[in-house]
Amino acid sequence: MKHSFGILLKSPKFVLGAVLFLLMIALVAVYPMLHKQDPLEMAALAFQPPDGKPLLGSDNFGRDVFLELMYGIRTSVRVGLIAGVCATVIGLIIGLASGYIGGLTDNILSAVTNIFIVIPSFIILILISVSINSRDSLVTALIIGITSWPWTARAVRAQTTSLRNRDHVNIAKISGHSTPRIIVFEILPYIASYVVMAFVLQTASGILSEASISMLGLGPYNTISLGILMNWALVFEAPVAGAWWAFIPAAVSIAVITFSLYMMNTGMDEIFNPKIRS
């Protein structure tokens, strides 16, 4: 693991993405500690332009946009990470079981995966969000996670299928090891790098999904996220008022976060994918 991390540091794309992501995480962790006021507290007049105080101006309720942005980034990243873990774990379990066990199990799990792929995940996400009355950021993250695992499952299945007849796996079978042990110790280590890349992509996808449903008013309640900031700007007609600072910083933050995660993924792909590396 330590050796792999050292190799990753030689990838300029991975380093650029990691630095951008960590800098943003550090900013949203430190700034609210230094400025402990309530982000929902009125700090200026409505749609006051940026003039240094507040730093990025105010929104339609006169609230500090920059402080809201810090809390919004923190919520969106948390939702993305939880959704990424959920989707990666579900996809990993289904992909490993389908690819290694094969037969009827493979047919059933592949059919379920294909059903989720055929039906757009965003439609499922909207339907589930509408049907739940009480949503917090954790519930939203879990909803996103359970609707975005199929592509990970399909890719893991393909890699597992190619590994299940390797010599070291056959030796483990002859030795009498159980199926779970063979999967965990003989197959999973060989696809670990791919699992990490899948998690990074799922996290980026989770952040974008949260922003999308929150802009539609279907995001988490009683909190601030980047999508909710965009929703507020649209509902209270910030573009019409010329208050670009009420929505442009949130949009740029979404772009920077997802760009940094995709750069990390591209850097890892170039290191661990033998076709690209060659």
GROMACS .gro file of N, CA, C and O in nm, residues 124-205:
model
  328
  124ILE      N    1  -3.484   0.716  -1.073
  124ILE     CA    2  -3.507   0.641  -0.950
  124ILE      C    3  -3.479   0.729  -0.829
  124ILE      O    4  -3.553   0.728  -0.730
  125LEU      N    5  -3.371   0.806  -0.839
  125LEU     CA    6  -3.332   0.896  -0.730
  125LEU      C    7  -3.442   0.998  -0.701
  125LEU      O    8  -3.477   1.023  -0.585
  126ILE      N    9  -3.499   1.056  -0.806
  126ILE     CA   10  -3.606   1.154  -0.789
  126ILE      C   11  -3.730   1.090  -0.727
  126ILE      O   12  -3.792   1.143  -0.634
  127LEU      N   13  -3.768   0.971  -0.777
  127LEU     CA   14  -3.887   0.903  -0.727
  127LEU      C   15  -3.874   0.868  -0.579
  127LEU      O   16  -3.968   0.887  -0.501
  128ILE      N   17  -3.757   0.819  -0.539
  128ILE     CA   18  -3.736   0.785  -0.399
  128ILE      C   19  -3.736   0.911  -0.313
  128ILE      O   20  -3.795   0.915  -0.204
  129SER      N   21  -3.671   1.018  -0.363
  129SER     CA   22  -3.664   1.143  -0.287
  129SER      C   23  -3.803   1.203  -0.265
  129SER      O   24  -3.834   1.254  -0.158
  130VAL      N   25  -3.888   1.194  -0.369
  130VAL     CA   26  -4.023   1.249  -0.358
  130VAL      C   27  -4.106   1.169  -0.258
  130VAL      O   28  -4.190   1.225  -0.185
  131SER      N   29  -4.084   1.038  -0.252
  131SER     CA   30  -4.167   0.952  -0.167
  131SER      C   31  -4.129   0.957  -0.020
  131SER      O   32  -4.204   0.909   0.065
  132ILE      N   33  -4.013   1.017   0.012
  132ILE     CA   34  -3.969   1.026   0.152
  132ILE      C   35  -3.998   1.166   0.204
  132ILE      O   36  -3.952   1.266   0.149
  133ASN      N   37  -4.075   1.173   0.312
  133ASN     CA   38  -4.116   1.302   0.366
  133ASN      C   39  -4.003   1.373   0.439
  133ASN      O   40  -3.987   1.494   0.428
  134SER      N   41  -3.927   1.299   0.518
  134SER     CA   42  -3.821   1.359   0.600
  134SER      C   43  -3.685   1.318   0.546
  134SER      O   44  -3.651   1.200   0.546
  135ARG      N   45  -3.608   1.414   0.499
  135ARG     CA   46  -3.477   1.384   0.442
  135ARG      C   47  -3.370   1.469   0.509
  135ARG      O   48  -3.380   1.591   0.510
  136ASP      N   49  -3.268   1.404   0.560
  136ASP     CA   50  -3.150   1.478   0.604
  136ASP      C   51  -3.036   1.441   0.510
  136ASP      O   52  -3.055   1.364   0.414
  137SER      N   53  -2.917   1.493   0.535
  137SER     CA   54  -2.806   1.469   0.443
  137SER      C   55  -2.767   1.322   0.438
  137SER      O   56  -2.729   1.270   0.333
  138LEU      N   57  -2.778   1.249   0.552
  138LEU     CA   58  -2.745   1.107   0.554
  138LEU      C   59  -2.842   1.027   0.469
  138LEU      O   60  -2.800   0.941   0.389
  139VAL      N   61  -2.971   1.055   0.483
  139VAL     CA   62  -3.072   0.985   0.403
  139VAL      C   63  -3.051   1.012   0.255
  139VAL      O   64  -3.057   0.921   0.172
  140THR      N   65  -3.024   1.138   0.222
  140THR     CA   66  -2.997   1.174   0.082
  140THR      C   67  -2.877   1.099   0.028
  140THR      O   68  -2.880   1.046  -0.084
  141ALA      N   69  -2.771   1.090   0.107
  141ALA     CA   70  -2.650   1.019   0.065
  141ALA      C   71  -2.678   0.871   0.042
  141ALA      O   72  -2.632   0.813  -0.057
  142LEU      N   73  -2.755   0.810   0.131
  142LEU     CA   74  -2.787   0.668   0.117
  142LEU      C   75  -2.874   0.643  -0.006
  142LEU      O   76  -2.856   0.544  -0.078
  143ILE      N   77  -2.968   0.735  -0.031
  143ILE     CA   78  -3.053   0.722  -0.151
  143ILE      C   79  -2.967   0.727  -0.277
  143ILE      O   80  -2.984   0.647  -0.370
  144ILE      N   81  -2.874   0.821  -0.281
  144ILE     CA   82  -2.784   0.832  -0.396
  144ILE      C   83  -2.700   0.706  -0.410
  144ILE      O   84  -2.680   0.654  -0.520
  145GLY      N   85  -2.650   0.656  -0.296
  145GLY     CA   86  -2.564   0.537  -0.299
  145GLY      C   87  -2.635   0.414  -0.352
  145GLY      O   88  -2.579   0.339  -0.434
  146ILE      N   89  -2.760   0.393  -0.310
  146ILE     CA   90  -2.830   0.271  -0.351
  146ILE      C   91  -2.886   0.281  -0.493
  146ILE      O   92  -2.943   0.183  -0.542
  147THR      N   93  -2.871   0.394  -0.558
  147THR     CA   94  -2.917   0.407  -0.697
  147THR      C   95  -2.801   0.421  -0.796
  147THR      O   96  -2.826   0.432  -0.916
  148SER      N   97  -2.677   0.417  -0.747
  148SER     CA   98  -2.565   0.445  -0.839
  148SER      C   99  -2.456   0.337  -0.839
  148SER      O  100  -2.345   0.363  -0.882
  149TRP      N  101  -2.489   0.217  -0.792
  149TRP     CA  102  -2.390   0.109  -0.784
  149TRP      C  103  -2.376   0.022  -0.910
  149TRP      O  104  -2.276  -0.050  -0.924
  150PRO      N  105  -2.473   0.017  -1.004
  150PRO     CA  106  -2.468  -0.084  -1.111
  150PRO      C  107  -2.342  -0.085  -1.195
  150PRO      O  108  -2.291  -0.192  -1.230
  151TRP      N  109  -2.289   0.032  -1.232
  151TRP     CA  110  -2.170   0.033  -1.319
  151TRP      C  111  -2.049  -0.024  -1.246
  151TRP      O  112  -1.968  -0.095  -1.307
  152THR      N  113  -2.037   0.003  -1.117
  152THR     CA  114  -1.929  -0.057  -1.039
  152THR      C  115  -1.945  -0.208  -1.033
  152THR      O  116  -1.848  -0.283  -1.048
  153ALA      N  117  -2.067  -0.254  -1.011
  153ALA     CA  118  -2.094  -0.398  -1.005
  153ALA      C  119  -2.058  -0.466  -1.136
  153ALA      O  120  -1.995  -0.573  -1.136
  154ARG      N  121  -2.094  -0.405  -1.246
  154ARG     CA  122  -2.065  -0.467  -1.376
  154ARG      C  123  -1.915  -0.475  -1.402
  154ARG      O  124  -1.864  -0.578  -1.450
  155ALA      N  125  -1.842  -0.368  -1.370
  155ALA     CA  126  -1.698  -0.367  -1.393
  155ALA      C  127  -1.627  -0.467  -1.300
  155ALA      O  128  -1.533  -0.537  -1.342
  156VAL      N  129  -1.669  -0.472  -1.173
  156VAL     CA  130  -1.607  -0.566  -1.079
  156VAL      C  131  -1.636  -0.710  -1.123
  156VAL      O  132  -1.548  -0.797  -1.114
  157ARG      N  133  -1.757  -0.736  -1.170
  157ARG     CA  134  -1.790  -0.870  -1.219
  157ARG      C  135  -1.697  -0.912  -1.332
  157ARG      O  136  -1.649  -1.026  -1.337
  158ALA      N  137  -1.674  -0.820  -1.426
  158ALA     CA  138  -1.588  -0.853  -1.540
  158ALA      C  139  -1.446  -0.887  -1.494
  158ALA      O  140  -1.385  -0.984  -1.542
  159GLN      N  141  -1.393  -0.811  -1.400
  159GLN     CA  142  -1.258  -0.838  -1.352
  159GLN      C  143  -1.252  -0.966  -1.270
  159GLN      O  144  -1.156  -1.041  -1.278
  160THR      N  145  -1.355  -0.991  -1.190
  160THR     CA  146  -1.360  -1.112  -1.108
  160THR      C  147  -1.368  -1.236  -1.196
  160THR      O  148  -1.304  -1.338  -1.168
  161THR      N  149  -1.447  -1.229  -1.303
  161THR     CA  150  -1.460  -1.342  -1.396
  161THR      C  151  -1.325  -1.378  -1.457
  161THR      O  152  -1.294  -1.497  -1.475
  162SER      N  153  -1.244  -1.277  -1.487
  162SER     CA  154  -1.112  -1.304  -1.546
  162SER      C  155  -1.012  -1.358  -1.445
  162SER      O  156  -0.910  -1.416  -1.483
  163LEU      N  157  -1.041  -1.342  -1.316
  163LEU     CA  158  -0.948  -1.386  -1.212
  163LEU      C  159  -0.982  -1.522  -1.151
  163LEU      O  160  -0.895  -1.588  -1.093
  164ARG      N  161  -1.107  -1.566  -1.164
  164ARG     CA  162  -1.151  -1.682  -1.087
  164ARG      C  163  -1.087  -1.814  -1.129
  164ARG      O  164  -1.090  -1.912  -1.053
  165ASN      N  165  -1.026  -1.819  -1.248
  165ASN     CA  166  -0.960  -1.941  -1.293
  165ASN      C  167  -0.807  -1.929  -1.293
  165ASN      O  168  -0.739  -2.013  -1.353
  166ARG      N  169  -0.756  -1.824  -1.227
  166ARG     CA  170  -0.610  -1.812  -1.215
  166ARG      C  171  -0.555  -1.922  -1.125
  166ARG      O  172  -0.626  -1.980  -1.043
  167ASP      N  173  -0.424  -1.948  -1.139
  167ASP     CA  174  -0.361  -2.058  -1.066
  167ASP      C  175  -0.374  -2.042  -0.915
  167ASP      O  176  -0.404  -2.138  -0.843
  168HIS      N  177  -0.349  -1.919  -0.865
  168HIS     CA  178  -0.353  -1.900  -0.720
  168HIS      C  179  -0.494  -1.922  -0.664
  168HIS      O  180  -0.510  -1.968  -0.550
  169VAL      N  181  -0.596  -1.892  -0.745
  169VAL     CA  182  -0.734  -1.916  -0.701
  169VAL      C  183  -0.764  -2.065  -0.701
  169VAL      O  184  -0.827  -2.118  -0.608
  170ASN      N  185  -0.718  -2.136  -0.804
  170ASN     CA  186  -0.740  -2.281  -0.811
  170ASN      C  187  -0.669  -2.353  -0.697
  170ASN      O  188  -0.722  -2.450  -0.641
  171ILE      N  189  -0.551  -2.306  -0.662
  171ILE     CA  190  -0.477  -2.365  -0.550
  171ILE      C  191  -0.555  -2.346  -0.420
  171ILE      O  192  -0.564  -2.437  -0.337
  172ALA      N  193  -0.613  -2.228  -0.403
  172ALA     CA  194  -0.693  -2.201  -0.283
  172ALA      C  195  -0.816  -2.292  -0.278
  172ALA      O  196  -0.855  -2.339  -0.171
  173LYS      N  197  -0.876  -2.317  -0.395
  173LYS     CA  198  -0.991  -2.407  -0.400
  173LYS      C  199  -0.951  -2.548  -0.359
  173LYS      O  200  -1.020  -2.614  -0.279
  174ILE      N  201  -0.839  -2.596  -0.416
  174ILE     CA  202  -0.792  -2.731  -0.385
  174ILE      C  203  -0.757  -2.744  -0.237
  174ILE      O  204  -0.777  -2.849  -0.176
  175SER      N  205  -0.707  -2.636  -0.180
  175SER     CA  206  -0.671  -2.637  -0.038
  175SER      C  207  -0.792  -2.639   0.054
  175SER      O  208  -0.777  -2.650   0.176
  176GLY      N  209  -0.911  -2.624  -0.002
  176GLY     CA  210  -1.032  -2.633   0.077
  176GLY      C  211  -1.077  -2.504   0.140
  176GLY      O  212  -1.161  -2.506   0.232
  177HIS      N  213  -1.024  -2.391   0.093
  177HIS     CA  214  -1.065  -2.263   0.151
  177HIS      C  215  -1.209  -2.232   0.111
  177HIS      O  216  -1.256  -2.268   0.002
  178SER      N  217  -1.280  -2.161   0.198
  178SER     CA  218  -1.419  -2.126   0.172
  178SER      C  219  -1.428  -2.018   0.064
  178SER      O  220  -1.331  -1.946   0.038
  179THR      N  221  -1.547  -2.008   0.005
  179THR     CA  222  -1.567  -1.908  -0.101
  179THR      C  223  -1.543  -1.765  -0.052
  179THR      O  224  -1.473  -1.689  -0.120
  180PRO      N  225  -1.599  -1.724   0.065
  180PRO     CA  226  -1.571  -1.588   0.112
  180PRO      C  227  -1.422  -1.562   0.132
  180PRO      O  228  -1.373  -1.453   0.100
  181ARG      N  229  -1.348  -1.661   0.184
  181ARG     CA  230  -1.205  -1.642   0.207
  181ARG      C  231  -1.129  -1.627   0.075
  181ARG      O  232  -1.039  -1.544   0.062
  182ILE      N  233  -1.166  -1.707  -0.024
  182ILE     CA  234  -1.101  -1.697  -0.155
  182ILE      C  235  -1.127  -1.559  -0.218
  182ILE      O  236  -1.036  -1.496  -0.273
  183ILE      N  237  -1.251  -1.514  -0.208
  183ILE     CA  238  -1.286  -1.384  -0.266
  183ILE      C  239  -1.208  -1.272  -0.198
  183ILE      O  240  -1.152  -1.184  -0.265
  184VAL      N  241  -1.201  -1.276  -0.064
  184VAL     CA  242  -1.137  -1.168   0.011
  184VAL      C  243  -0.985  -1.169  -0.005
  184VAL      O  244  -0.923  -1.063  -0.023
  185PHE      N  245  -0.924  -1.288   0.000
  185PHE     CA  246  -0.778  -1.295   0.004
  185PHE      C  247  -0.712  -1.326  -0.130
  185PHE      O  248  -0.594  -1.297  -0.150
  186GLU      N  249  -0.786  -1.385  -0.224
  186GLU     CA  250  -0.725  -1.424  -0.351
  186GLU      C  251  -0.769  -1.339  -0.470
  186GLU      O  252  -0.700  -1.335  -0.571
  187ILE      N  253  -0.885  -1.275  -0.458
  187ILE     CA  254  -0.936  -1.196  -0.570
  187ILE      C  255  -0.936  -1.046  -0.539
  187ILE      O  256  -0.890  -0.965  -0.620
  188LEU      N  257  -0.989  -1.011  -0.424
  188LEU     CA  258  -1.003  -0.869  -0.389
  188LEU      C  259  -0.872  -0.790  -0.396
  188LEU      O  260  -0.871  -0.677  -0.448
  189PRO      N  261  -0.758  -0.844  -0.347
  189PRO     CA  262  -0.632  -0.766  -0.356
  189PRO      C  263  -0.593  -0.729  -0.499
  189PRO      O  264  -0.529  -0.626  -0.522
  190TYR      N  265  -0.632  -0.813  -0.596
  190TYR     CA  266  -0.595  -0.788  -0.735
  190TYR      C  267  -0.680  -0.679  -0.801
  190TYR      O  268  -0.643  -0.627  -0.907
  191ILE      N  269  -0.793  -0.648  -0.741
  191ILE     CA  270  -0.878  -0.541  -0.797
  191ILE      C  271  -0.888  -0.424  -0.700
  191ILE      O  272  -0.972  -0.336  -0.719
  192ALA      N  273  -0.803  -0.421  -0.598
  192ALA     CA  274  -0.811  -0.315  -0.495
  192ALA      C  275  -0.793  -0.177  -0.556
  192ALA      O  276  -0.863  -0.082  -0.520
  193SER      N  277  -0.696  -0.164  -0.648
  193SER     CA  278  -0.672  -0.032  -0.708
  193SER      C  279  -0.794   0.014  -0.787
  193SER      O  280  -0.830   0.133  -0.784
  194TYR      N  281  -0.861  -0.081  -0.855
  194TYR     CA  282  -0.981  -0.043  -0.928
  194TYR      C  283  -1.092  -0.002  -0.834
  194TYR      O  284  -1.168   0.091  -0.863
  195VAL      N  285  -1.103  -0.070  -0.720
  195VAL     CA  286  -1.207  -0.037  -0.623
  195VAL      C  287  -1.188   0.105  -0.572
  195VAL      O  288  -1.284   0.181  -0.556
  196VAL      N  289  -1.062   0.144  -0.547
  196VAL     CA  290  -1.034   0.280  -0.501
  196VAL      C  291  -1.074   0.381  -0.609
  196VAL      O  292  -1.135   0.485  -0.579
  197MET      N  293  -1.042   0.351  -0.734
  197MET     CA  294  -1.079   0.442  -0.843
  197MET      C  295  -1.231   0.451  -0.857
  197MET      O  296  -1.285   0.559  -0.881
  198ALA      N  297  -1.299   0.337  -0.840
  198ALA     CA  298  -1.445   0.338  -0.847
  198ALA      C  299  -1.503   0.423  -0.735
  198ALA      O  300  -1.599   0.499  -0.757
  199PHE      N  301  -1.443   0.415  -0.616
  199PHE     CA  302  -1.491   0.495  -0.503
  199PHE      C  303  -1.475   0.645  -0.532
  199PHE      O  304  -1.564   0.724  -0.503
  200VAL      N  305  -1.362   0.684  -0.590
  200VAL     CA  306  -1.339   0.825  -0.622
  200VAL      C  307  -1.444   0.874  -0.722
  200VAL      O  308  -1.502   0.983  -0.705
  201LEU      N  309  -1.470   0.794  -0.825
  201LEU     CA  310  -1.571   0.833  -0.924
  201LEU      C  311  -1.710   0.836  -0.864
  201LEU      O  312  -1.790   0.925  -0.895
  202GLN      N  313  -1.740   0.740  -0.777
  202GLN     CA  314  -1.872   0.738  -0.714
  202GLN      C  315  -1.890   0.859  -0.622
  202GLN      O  316  -2.000   0.913  -0.610
  203THR      N  317  -1.783   0.901  -0.557
  203THR     CA  318  -1.791   1.020  -0.472
  203THR      C  319  -1.821   1.145  -0.555
  203THR      O  320  -1.908   1.226  -0.520
  204ALA      N  321  -1.749   1.160  -0.667
  204ALA     CA  322  -1.774   1.273  -0.756
  204ALA      C  323  -1.916   1.269  -0.810
  204ALA      O  324  -1.986   1.371  -0.815
  205SER      N  325  -1.962   1.149  -0.848
  205SER     CA  326  -2.098   1.133  -0.899
  205SER      C  327  -2.200   1.166  -0.790
  205SER      O  328  -2.305   1.227  -0.818
   0.00000   0.00000   0.00000
